[in-house]
PDB file of C-alpha atoms and ligand atoms in Angstrom:
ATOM      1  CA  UNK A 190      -3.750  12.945  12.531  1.00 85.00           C
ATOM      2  CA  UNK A 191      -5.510  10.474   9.198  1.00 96.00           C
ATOM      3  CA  UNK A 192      -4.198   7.279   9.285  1.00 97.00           C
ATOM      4  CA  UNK A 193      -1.709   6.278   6.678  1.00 98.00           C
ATOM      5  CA  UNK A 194      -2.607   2.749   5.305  1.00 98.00           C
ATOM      6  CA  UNK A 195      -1.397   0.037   3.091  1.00 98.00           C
ATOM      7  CA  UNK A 196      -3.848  -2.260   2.340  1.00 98.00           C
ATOM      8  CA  UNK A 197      -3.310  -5.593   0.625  1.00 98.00           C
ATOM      9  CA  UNK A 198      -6.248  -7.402  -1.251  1.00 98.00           C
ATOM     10  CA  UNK A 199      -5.375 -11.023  -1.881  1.00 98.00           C
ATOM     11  CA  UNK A 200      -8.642 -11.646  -3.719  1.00 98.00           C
ATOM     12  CA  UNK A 201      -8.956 -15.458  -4.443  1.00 98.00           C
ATOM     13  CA  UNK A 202      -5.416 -15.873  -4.752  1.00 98.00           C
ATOM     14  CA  UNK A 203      -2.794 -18.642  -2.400  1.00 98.00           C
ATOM     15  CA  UNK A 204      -3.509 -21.602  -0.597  1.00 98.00           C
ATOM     16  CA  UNK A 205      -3.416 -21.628   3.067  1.00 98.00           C
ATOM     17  CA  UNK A 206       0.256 -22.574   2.736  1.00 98.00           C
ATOM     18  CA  UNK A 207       1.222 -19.841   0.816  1.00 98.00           C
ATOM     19  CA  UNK A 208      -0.770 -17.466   2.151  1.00 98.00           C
ATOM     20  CA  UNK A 209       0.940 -18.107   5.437  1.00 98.00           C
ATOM     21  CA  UNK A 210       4.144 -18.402   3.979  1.00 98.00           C
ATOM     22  CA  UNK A 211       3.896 -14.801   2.585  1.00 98.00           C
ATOM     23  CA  UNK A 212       2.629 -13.178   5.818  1.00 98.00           C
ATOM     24  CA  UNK A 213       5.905 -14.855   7.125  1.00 97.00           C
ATOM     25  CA  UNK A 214       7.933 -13.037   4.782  1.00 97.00           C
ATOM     26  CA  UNK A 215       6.209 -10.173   4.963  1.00 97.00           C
ATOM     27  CA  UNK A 216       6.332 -10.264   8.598  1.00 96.00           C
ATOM     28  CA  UNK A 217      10.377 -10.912   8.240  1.00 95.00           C
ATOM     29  CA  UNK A 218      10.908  -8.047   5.641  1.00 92.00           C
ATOM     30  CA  UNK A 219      12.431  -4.501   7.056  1.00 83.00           C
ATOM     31  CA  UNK A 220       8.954  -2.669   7.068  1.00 83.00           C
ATOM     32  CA  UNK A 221       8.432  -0.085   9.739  1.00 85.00           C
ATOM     33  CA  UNK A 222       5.700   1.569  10.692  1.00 91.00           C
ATOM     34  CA  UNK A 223       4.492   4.757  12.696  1.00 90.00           C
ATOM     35  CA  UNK A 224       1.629   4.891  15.320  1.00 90.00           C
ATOM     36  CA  UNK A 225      -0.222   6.483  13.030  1.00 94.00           C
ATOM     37  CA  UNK A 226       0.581   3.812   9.837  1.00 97.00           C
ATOM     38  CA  UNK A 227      -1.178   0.737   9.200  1.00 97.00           C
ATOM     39  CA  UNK A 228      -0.899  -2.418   7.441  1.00 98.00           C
ATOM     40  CA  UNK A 229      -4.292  -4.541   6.717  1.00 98.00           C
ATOM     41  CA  UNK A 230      -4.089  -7.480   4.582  1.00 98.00           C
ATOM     42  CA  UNK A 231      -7.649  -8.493   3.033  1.00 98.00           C
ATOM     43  CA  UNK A 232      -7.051 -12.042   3.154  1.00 98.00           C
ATOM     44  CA  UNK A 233      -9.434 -14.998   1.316  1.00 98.00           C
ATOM     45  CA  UNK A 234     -12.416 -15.556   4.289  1.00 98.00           C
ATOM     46  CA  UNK A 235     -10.922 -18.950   5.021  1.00 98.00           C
ATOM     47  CA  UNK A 236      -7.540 -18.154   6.018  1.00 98.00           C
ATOM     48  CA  UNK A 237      -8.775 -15.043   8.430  1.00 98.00           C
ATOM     49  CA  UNK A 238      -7.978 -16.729  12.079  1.00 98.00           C
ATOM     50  CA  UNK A 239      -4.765 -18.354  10.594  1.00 98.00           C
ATOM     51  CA  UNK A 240      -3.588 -15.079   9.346  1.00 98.00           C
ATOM     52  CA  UNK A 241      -4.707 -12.762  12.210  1.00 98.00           C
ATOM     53  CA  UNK A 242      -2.832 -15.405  14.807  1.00 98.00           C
ATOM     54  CA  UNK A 243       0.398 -14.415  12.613  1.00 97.00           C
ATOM     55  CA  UNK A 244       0.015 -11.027  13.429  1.00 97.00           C
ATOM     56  CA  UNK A 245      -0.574 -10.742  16.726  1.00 94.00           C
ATOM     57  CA  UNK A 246       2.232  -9.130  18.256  1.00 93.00           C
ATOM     58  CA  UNK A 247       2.380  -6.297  15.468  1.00 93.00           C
ATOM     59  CA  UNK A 248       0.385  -3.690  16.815  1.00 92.00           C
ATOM     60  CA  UNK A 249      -0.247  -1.939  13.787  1.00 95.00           C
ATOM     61  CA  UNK A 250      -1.181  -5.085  11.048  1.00 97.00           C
ATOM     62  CA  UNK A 251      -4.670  -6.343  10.919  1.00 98.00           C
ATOM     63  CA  UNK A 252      -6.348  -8.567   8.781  1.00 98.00           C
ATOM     64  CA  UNK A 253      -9.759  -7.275   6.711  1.00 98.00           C
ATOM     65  CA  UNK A 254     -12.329  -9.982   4.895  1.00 98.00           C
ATOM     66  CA  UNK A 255     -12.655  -8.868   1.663  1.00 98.00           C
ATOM     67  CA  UNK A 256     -16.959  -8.669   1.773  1.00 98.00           C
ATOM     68  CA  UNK A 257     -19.913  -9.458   4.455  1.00 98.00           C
ATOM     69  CA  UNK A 258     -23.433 -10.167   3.933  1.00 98.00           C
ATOM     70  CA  UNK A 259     -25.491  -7.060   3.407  1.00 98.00           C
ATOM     71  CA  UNK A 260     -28.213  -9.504   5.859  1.00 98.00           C
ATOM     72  CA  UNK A 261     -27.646 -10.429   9.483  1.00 98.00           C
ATOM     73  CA  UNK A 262     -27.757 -14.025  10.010  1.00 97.00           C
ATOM     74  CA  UNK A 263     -30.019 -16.965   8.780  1.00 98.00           C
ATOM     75  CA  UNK A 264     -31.015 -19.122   5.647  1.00 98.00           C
ATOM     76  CA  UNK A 265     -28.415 -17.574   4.069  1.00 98.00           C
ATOM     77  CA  UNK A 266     -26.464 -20.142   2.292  1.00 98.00           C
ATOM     78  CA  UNK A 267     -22.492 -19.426   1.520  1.00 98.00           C
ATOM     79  CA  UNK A 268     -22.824 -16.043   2.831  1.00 98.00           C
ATOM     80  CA  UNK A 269     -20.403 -14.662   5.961  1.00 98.00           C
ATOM     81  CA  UNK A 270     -21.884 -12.097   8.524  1.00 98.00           C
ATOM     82  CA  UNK A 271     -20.415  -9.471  10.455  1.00 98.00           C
ATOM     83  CA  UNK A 272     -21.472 -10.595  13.601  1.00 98.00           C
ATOM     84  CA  UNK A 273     -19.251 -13.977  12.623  1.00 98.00           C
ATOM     85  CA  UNK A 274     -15.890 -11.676  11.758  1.00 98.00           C
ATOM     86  CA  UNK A 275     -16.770  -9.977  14.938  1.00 98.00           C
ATOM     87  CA  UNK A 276     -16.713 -13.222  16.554  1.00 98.00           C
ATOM     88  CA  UNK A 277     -13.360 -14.240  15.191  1.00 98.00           C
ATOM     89  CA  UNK A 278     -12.153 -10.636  16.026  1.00 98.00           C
ATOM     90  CA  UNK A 279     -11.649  -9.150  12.459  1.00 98.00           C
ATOM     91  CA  UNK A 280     -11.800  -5.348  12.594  1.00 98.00           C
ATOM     92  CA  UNK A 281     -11.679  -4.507   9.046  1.00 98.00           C
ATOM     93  CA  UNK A 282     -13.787  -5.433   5.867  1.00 98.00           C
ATOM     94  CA  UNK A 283     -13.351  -4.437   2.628  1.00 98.00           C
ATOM     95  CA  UNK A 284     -16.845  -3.071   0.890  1.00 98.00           C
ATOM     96  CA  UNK A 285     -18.217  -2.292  -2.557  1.00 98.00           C
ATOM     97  CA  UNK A 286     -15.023  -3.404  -4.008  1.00 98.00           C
ATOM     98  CA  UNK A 287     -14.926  -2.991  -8.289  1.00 96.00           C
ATOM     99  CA  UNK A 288     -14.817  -6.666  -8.778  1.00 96.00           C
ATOM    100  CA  UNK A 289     -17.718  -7.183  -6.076  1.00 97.00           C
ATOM    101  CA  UNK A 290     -19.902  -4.373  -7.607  1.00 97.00           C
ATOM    102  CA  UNK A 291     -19.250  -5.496 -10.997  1.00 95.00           C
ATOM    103  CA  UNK A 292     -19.289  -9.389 -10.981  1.00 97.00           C
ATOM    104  CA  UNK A 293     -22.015  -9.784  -7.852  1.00 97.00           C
ATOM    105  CA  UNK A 294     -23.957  -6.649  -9.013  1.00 97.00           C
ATOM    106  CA  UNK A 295     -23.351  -5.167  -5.998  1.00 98.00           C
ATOM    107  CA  UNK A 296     -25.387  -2.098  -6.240  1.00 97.00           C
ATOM    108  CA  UNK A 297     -25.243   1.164  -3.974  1.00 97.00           C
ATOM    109  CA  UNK A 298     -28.456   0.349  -2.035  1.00 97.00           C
ATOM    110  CA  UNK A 299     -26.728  -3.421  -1.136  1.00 98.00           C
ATOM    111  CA  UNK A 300     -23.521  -1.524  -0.201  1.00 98.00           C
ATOM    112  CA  UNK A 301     -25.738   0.341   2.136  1.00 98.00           C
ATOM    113  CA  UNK A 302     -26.628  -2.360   4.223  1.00 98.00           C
ATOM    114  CA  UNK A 303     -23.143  -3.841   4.234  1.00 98.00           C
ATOM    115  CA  UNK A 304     -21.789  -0.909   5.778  1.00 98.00           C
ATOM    116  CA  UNK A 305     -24.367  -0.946   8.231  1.00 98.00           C
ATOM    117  CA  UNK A 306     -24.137  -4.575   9.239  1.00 98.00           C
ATOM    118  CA  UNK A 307     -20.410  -3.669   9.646  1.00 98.00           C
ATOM    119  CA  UNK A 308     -20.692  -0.451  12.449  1.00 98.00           C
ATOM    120  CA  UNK A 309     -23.792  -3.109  13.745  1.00 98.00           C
ATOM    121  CA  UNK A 310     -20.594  -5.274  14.505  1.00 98.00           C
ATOM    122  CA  UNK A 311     -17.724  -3.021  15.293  1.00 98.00           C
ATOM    123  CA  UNK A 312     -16.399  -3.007  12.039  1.00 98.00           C
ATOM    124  CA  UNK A 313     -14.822  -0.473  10.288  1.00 98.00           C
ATOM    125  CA  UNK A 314     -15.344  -0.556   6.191  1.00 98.00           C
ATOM    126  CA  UNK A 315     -12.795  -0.626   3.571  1.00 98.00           C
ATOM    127  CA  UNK A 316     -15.259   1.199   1.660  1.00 98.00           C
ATOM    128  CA  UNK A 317     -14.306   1.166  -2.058  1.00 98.00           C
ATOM    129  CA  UNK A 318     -15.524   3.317  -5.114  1.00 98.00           C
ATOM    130  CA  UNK A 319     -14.137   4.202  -8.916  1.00 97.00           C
ATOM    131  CA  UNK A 320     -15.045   5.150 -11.962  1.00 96.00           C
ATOM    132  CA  UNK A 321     -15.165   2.581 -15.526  1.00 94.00           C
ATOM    133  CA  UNK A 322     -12.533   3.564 -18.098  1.00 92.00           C
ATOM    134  CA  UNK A 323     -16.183   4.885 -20.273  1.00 93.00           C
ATOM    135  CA  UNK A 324     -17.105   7.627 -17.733  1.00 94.00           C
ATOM    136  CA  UNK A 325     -13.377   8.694 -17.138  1.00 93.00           C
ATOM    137  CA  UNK A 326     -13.701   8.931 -21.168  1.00 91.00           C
ATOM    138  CA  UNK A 327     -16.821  10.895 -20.544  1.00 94.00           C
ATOM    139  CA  UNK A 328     -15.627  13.376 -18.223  1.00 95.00           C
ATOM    140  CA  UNK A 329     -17.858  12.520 -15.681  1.00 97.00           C
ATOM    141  CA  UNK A 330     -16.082  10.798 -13.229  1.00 97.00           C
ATOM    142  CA  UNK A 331     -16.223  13.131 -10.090  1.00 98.00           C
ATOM    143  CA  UNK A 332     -19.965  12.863 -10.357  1.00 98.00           C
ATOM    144  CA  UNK A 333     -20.328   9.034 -10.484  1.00 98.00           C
ATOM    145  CA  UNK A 334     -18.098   8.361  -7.443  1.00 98.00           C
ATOM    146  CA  UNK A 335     -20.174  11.104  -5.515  1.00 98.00           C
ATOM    147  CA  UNK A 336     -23.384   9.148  -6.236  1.00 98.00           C
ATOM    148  CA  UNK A 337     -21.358   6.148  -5.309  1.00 98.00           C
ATOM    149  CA  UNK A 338     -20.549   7.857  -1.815  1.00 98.00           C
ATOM    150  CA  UNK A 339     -23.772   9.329  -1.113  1.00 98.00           C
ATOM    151  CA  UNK A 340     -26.412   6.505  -2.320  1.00 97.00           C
ATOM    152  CA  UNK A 341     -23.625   4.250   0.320  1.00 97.00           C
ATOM    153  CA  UNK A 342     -22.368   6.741   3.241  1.00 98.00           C
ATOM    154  CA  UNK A 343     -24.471  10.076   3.587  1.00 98.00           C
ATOM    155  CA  UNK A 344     -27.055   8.337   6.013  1.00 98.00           C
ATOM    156  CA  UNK A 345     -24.069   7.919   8.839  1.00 98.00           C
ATOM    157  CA  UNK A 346     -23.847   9.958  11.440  1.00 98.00           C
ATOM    158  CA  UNK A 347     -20.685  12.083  12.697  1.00 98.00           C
ATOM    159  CA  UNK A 348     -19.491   9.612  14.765  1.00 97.00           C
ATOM    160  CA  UNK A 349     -19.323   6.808  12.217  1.00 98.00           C
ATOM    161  CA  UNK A 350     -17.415   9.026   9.476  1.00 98.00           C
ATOM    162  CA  UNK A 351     -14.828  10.002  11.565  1.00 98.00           C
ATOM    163  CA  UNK A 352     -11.572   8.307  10.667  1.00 98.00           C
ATOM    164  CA  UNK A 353     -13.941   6.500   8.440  1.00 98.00           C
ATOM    165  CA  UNK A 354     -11.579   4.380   5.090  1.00 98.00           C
ATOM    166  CA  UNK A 355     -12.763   5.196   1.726  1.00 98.00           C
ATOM    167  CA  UNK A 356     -10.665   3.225  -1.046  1.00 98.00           C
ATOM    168  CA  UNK A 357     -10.802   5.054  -4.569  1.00 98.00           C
ATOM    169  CA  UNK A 358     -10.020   2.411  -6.907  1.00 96.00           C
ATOM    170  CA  UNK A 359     -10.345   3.711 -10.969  1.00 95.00           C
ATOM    171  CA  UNK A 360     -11.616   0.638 -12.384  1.00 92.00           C
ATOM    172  CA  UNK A 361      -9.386   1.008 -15.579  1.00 89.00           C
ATOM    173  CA  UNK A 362      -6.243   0.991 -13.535  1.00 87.00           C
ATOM    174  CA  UNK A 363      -7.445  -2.542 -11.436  1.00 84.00           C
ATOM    175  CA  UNK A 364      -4.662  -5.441 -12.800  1.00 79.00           C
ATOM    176  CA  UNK A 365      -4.264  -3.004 -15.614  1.00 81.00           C
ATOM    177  CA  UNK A 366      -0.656  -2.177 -14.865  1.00 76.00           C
ATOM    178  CA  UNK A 367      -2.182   1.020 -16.108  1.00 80.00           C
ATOM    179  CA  UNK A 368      -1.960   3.756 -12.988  1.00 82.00           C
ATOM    180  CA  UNK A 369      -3.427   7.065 -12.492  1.00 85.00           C
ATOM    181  CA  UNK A 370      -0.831   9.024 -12.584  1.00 92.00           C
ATOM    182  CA  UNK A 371      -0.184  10.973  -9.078  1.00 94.00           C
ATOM    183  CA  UNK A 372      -1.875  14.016 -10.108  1.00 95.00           C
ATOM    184  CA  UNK A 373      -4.866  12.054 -11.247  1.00 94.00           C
ATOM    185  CA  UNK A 374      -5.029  10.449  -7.805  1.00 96.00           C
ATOM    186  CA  UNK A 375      -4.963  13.822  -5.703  1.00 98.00           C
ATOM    187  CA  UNK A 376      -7.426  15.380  -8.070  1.00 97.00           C
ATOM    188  CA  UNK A 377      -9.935  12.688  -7.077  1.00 98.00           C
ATOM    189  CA  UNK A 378      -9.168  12.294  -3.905  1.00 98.00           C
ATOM    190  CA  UNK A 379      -9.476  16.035  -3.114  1.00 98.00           C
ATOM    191  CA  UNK A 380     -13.012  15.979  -4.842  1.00 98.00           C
ATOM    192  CA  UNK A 381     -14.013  12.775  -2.182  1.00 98.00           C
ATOM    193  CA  UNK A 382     -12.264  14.961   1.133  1.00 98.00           C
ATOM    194  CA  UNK A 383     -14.918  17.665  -0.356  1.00 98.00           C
ATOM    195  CA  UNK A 384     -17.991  15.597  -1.035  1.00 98.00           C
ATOM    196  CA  UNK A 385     -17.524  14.249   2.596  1.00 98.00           C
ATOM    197  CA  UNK A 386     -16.535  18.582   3.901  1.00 98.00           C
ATOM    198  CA  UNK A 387     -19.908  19.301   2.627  1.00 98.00           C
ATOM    199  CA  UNK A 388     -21.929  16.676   3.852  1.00 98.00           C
ATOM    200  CA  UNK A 389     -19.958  15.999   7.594  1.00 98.00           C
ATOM    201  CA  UNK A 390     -18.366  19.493   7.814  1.00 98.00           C
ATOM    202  CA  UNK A 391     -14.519  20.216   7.861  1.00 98.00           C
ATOM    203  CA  UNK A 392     -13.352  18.314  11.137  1.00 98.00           C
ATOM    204  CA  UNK A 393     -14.559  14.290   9.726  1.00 98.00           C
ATOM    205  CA  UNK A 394     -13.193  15.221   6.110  1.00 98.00           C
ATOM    206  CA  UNK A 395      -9.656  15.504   7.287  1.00 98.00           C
ATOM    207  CA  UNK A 396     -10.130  12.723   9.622  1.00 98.00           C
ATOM    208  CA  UNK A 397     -10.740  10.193   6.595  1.00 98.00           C
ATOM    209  CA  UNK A 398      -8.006   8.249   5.200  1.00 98.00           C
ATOM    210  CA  UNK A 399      -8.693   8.249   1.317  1.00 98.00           C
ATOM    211  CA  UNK A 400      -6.548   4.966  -0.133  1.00 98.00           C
ATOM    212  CA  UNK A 401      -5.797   4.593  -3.725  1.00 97.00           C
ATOM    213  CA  UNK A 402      -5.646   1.681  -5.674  1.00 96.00           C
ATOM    214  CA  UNK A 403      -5.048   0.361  -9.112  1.00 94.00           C
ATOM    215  CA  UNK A 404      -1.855  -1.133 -10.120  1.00 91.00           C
ATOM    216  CA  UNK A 405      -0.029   0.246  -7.330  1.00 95.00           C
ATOM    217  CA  UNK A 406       3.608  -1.046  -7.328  1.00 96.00           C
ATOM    218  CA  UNK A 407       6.647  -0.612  -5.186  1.00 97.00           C
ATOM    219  CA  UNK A 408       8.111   1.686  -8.176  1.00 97.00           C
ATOM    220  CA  UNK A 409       5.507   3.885  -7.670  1.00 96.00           C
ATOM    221  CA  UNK A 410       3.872   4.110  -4.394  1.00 97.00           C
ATOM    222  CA  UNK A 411       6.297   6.323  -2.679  1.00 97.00           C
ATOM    223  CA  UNK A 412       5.173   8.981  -5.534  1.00 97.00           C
ATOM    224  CA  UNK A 413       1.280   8.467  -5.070  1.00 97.00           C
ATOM    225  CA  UNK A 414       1.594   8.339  -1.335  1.00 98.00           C
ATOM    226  CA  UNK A 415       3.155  11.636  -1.528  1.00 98.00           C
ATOM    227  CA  UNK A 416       0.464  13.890  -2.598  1.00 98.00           C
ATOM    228  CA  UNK A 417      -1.695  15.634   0.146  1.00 98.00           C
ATOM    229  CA  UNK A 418      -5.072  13.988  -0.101  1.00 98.00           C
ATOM    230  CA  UNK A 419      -3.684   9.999  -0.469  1.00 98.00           C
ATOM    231  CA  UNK A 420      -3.250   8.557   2.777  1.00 98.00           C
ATOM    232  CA  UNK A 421      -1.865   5.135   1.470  1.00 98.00           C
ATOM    233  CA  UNK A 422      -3.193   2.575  -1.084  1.00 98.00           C
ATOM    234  CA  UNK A 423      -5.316  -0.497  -1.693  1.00 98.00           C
ATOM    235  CA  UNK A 424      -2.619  -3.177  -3.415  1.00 98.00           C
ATOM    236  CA  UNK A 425      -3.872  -5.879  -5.211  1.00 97.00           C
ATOM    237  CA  UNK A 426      -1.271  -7.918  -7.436  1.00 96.00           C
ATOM    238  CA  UNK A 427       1.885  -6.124  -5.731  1.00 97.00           C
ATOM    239  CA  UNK A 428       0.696  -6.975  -1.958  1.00 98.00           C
ATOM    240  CA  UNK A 429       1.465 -10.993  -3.356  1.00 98.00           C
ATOM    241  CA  UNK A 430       5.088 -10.232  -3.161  1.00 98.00           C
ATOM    242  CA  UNK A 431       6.495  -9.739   0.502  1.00 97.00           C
ATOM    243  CA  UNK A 432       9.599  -7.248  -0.579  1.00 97.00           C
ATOM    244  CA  UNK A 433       7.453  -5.408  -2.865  1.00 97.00           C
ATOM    245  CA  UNK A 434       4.432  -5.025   0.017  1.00 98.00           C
ATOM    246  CA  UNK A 435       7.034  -4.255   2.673  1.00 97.00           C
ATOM    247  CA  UNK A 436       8.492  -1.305  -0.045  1.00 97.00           C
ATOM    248  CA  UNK A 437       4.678  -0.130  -0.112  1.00 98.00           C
ATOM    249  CA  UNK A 438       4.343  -0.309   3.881  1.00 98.00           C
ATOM    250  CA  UNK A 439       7.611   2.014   4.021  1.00 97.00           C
ATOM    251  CA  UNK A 440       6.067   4.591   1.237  1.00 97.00           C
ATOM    252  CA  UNK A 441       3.464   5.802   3.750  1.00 97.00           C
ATOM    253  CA  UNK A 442       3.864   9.284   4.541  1.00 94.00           C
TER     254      UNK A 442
HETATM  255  P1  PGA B 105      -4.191  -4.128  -8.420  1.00 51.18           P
HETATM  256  O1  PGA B 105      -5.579  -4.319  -7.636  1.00 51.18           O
HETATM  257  O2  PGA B 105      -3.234  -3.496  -7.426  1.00 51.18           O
HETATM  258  O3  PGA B 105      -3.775  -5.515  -8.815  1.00 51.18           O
HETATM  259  O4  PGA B 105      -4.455  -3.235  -9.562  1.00 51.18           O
HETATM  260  C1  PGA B 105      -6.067  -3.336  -6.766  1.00 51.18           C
HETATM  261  C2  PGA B 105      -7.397  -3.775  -6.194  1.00 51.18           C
HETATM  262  O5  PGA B 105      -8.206  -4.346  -6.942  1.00 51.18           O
HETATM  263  O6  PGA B 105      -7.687  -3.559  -5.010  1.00 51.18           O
END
């Protein structure tokens, strides 16, 4: 069986105290979780060790950096490489997110070689993708986030896709408090399961988990979560809030 994920994306948000202070709460809350459930919490790049240390006797939390280098290592200034979250034992990394692609014109072709510096270092990508509120307008959303997925993902092999993460993320619902609505979610998320059936055959496309994110809340994960093709969500403002992360973490199907 998919996994079922909640995923938390801090972004540039806490200091060290706080962010510790929340994975304590969270880590007190009433949150429970299933072998086949998972909580990763994209933490700021500095905080990683502190964090992952905190979680080390839940088997089923991890912690994610939110981006890699798309180089390996060298004159590289400010930039973090996959072989150094291998070295501090991160397992997760979050790729291609909105605010990545759209701030640090982070293009498809860059993406490429992220996600291939990550399975270089026994990594498994967050890999993120989402239409602007423009091509929803235009109708032609289930085209663009194909392009996103093959220009990114359709040079990996069966063995990389399988239980591979793919994060949908409509940019016009990011710290919008505006949502897709459920329906909206499953529509798109049933589109990606069949972009990847084509390309990887039946057997990898049920394997993926397909997140969604944008303004997911505890009011209304337990309703997104539900639908057949979303296997948990990417949380960005509501994963700041223990009780209202822990409420997310038990709305997994
Ligand atoms: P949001 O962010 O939940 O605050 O909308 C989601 C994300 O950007 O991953």
């Amino acid at each position: 069986m998919r996994k079922q994920i909640a995923a938390a994306n801090w972004k540039m948000n806490l200091t060290l105290q706080q962010a510790e202070q929340l994975t304590n709460d969270l880590l007190s809350t009433n949150h429970k979780m299933g072998v086949e459930q998972l909580a990763i919490l994209a933490v700021p790049f500095p905080y990683l060790t502190s964090i992952q240390a905190r979680l080390k006797n839940n088997a089923n939390m991890f912690v994610a950096a939110q981006n890699c280098a798309a180089t390996k290592n060298g004159a590289y200034t400010g930039e973090t490489s996959t072989e150094m979250l291998e070295s501090i034992g991160v397992q997760y990394v979050l790729i291609g997110h909105s605010e990545r692609r759209e701030y640090y014109n982070e293009t498809n072709s860059i993406l490429t070689e992220k996600v291939n510096r990550a399975f270089e270092n026994n990594i498994h990508p967050v890999f993120c993708c989402g239409e602007s509120l423009n091509i929803r307008e235009a109708g032609t959303q289930n085209s663009y986030v194909e392009t996103q997925l093959k220009e990114s993902l359709f040079h990996l092999n069966k063995d990389q896709m399988n239980g591979f993460i793919i994060a949908y993320e409509p940019i016009w619902a990011i710290g919008t408090g505006r949502t897709a609505s459920s329906d909206q979610a499953q529509q798109m998320h049933e589109h990606i399961r069949n972009v990847i059936a084509i390309q990887f055959g039946d057997e990898i496309a049920a394997s993926i988990s397909i997140l969604y994110g944008g303004s997911v809340k505890a009011a209304n994960a337990a309703d997104i979560f539900s639908k057949p093709d979303v296997d948990g969500g990417l949380v960005g403002g509501a994963s700041l809030i223990a009780a209202d992360f822990a409420t997310i973490i038990n709305s997994l199907k």
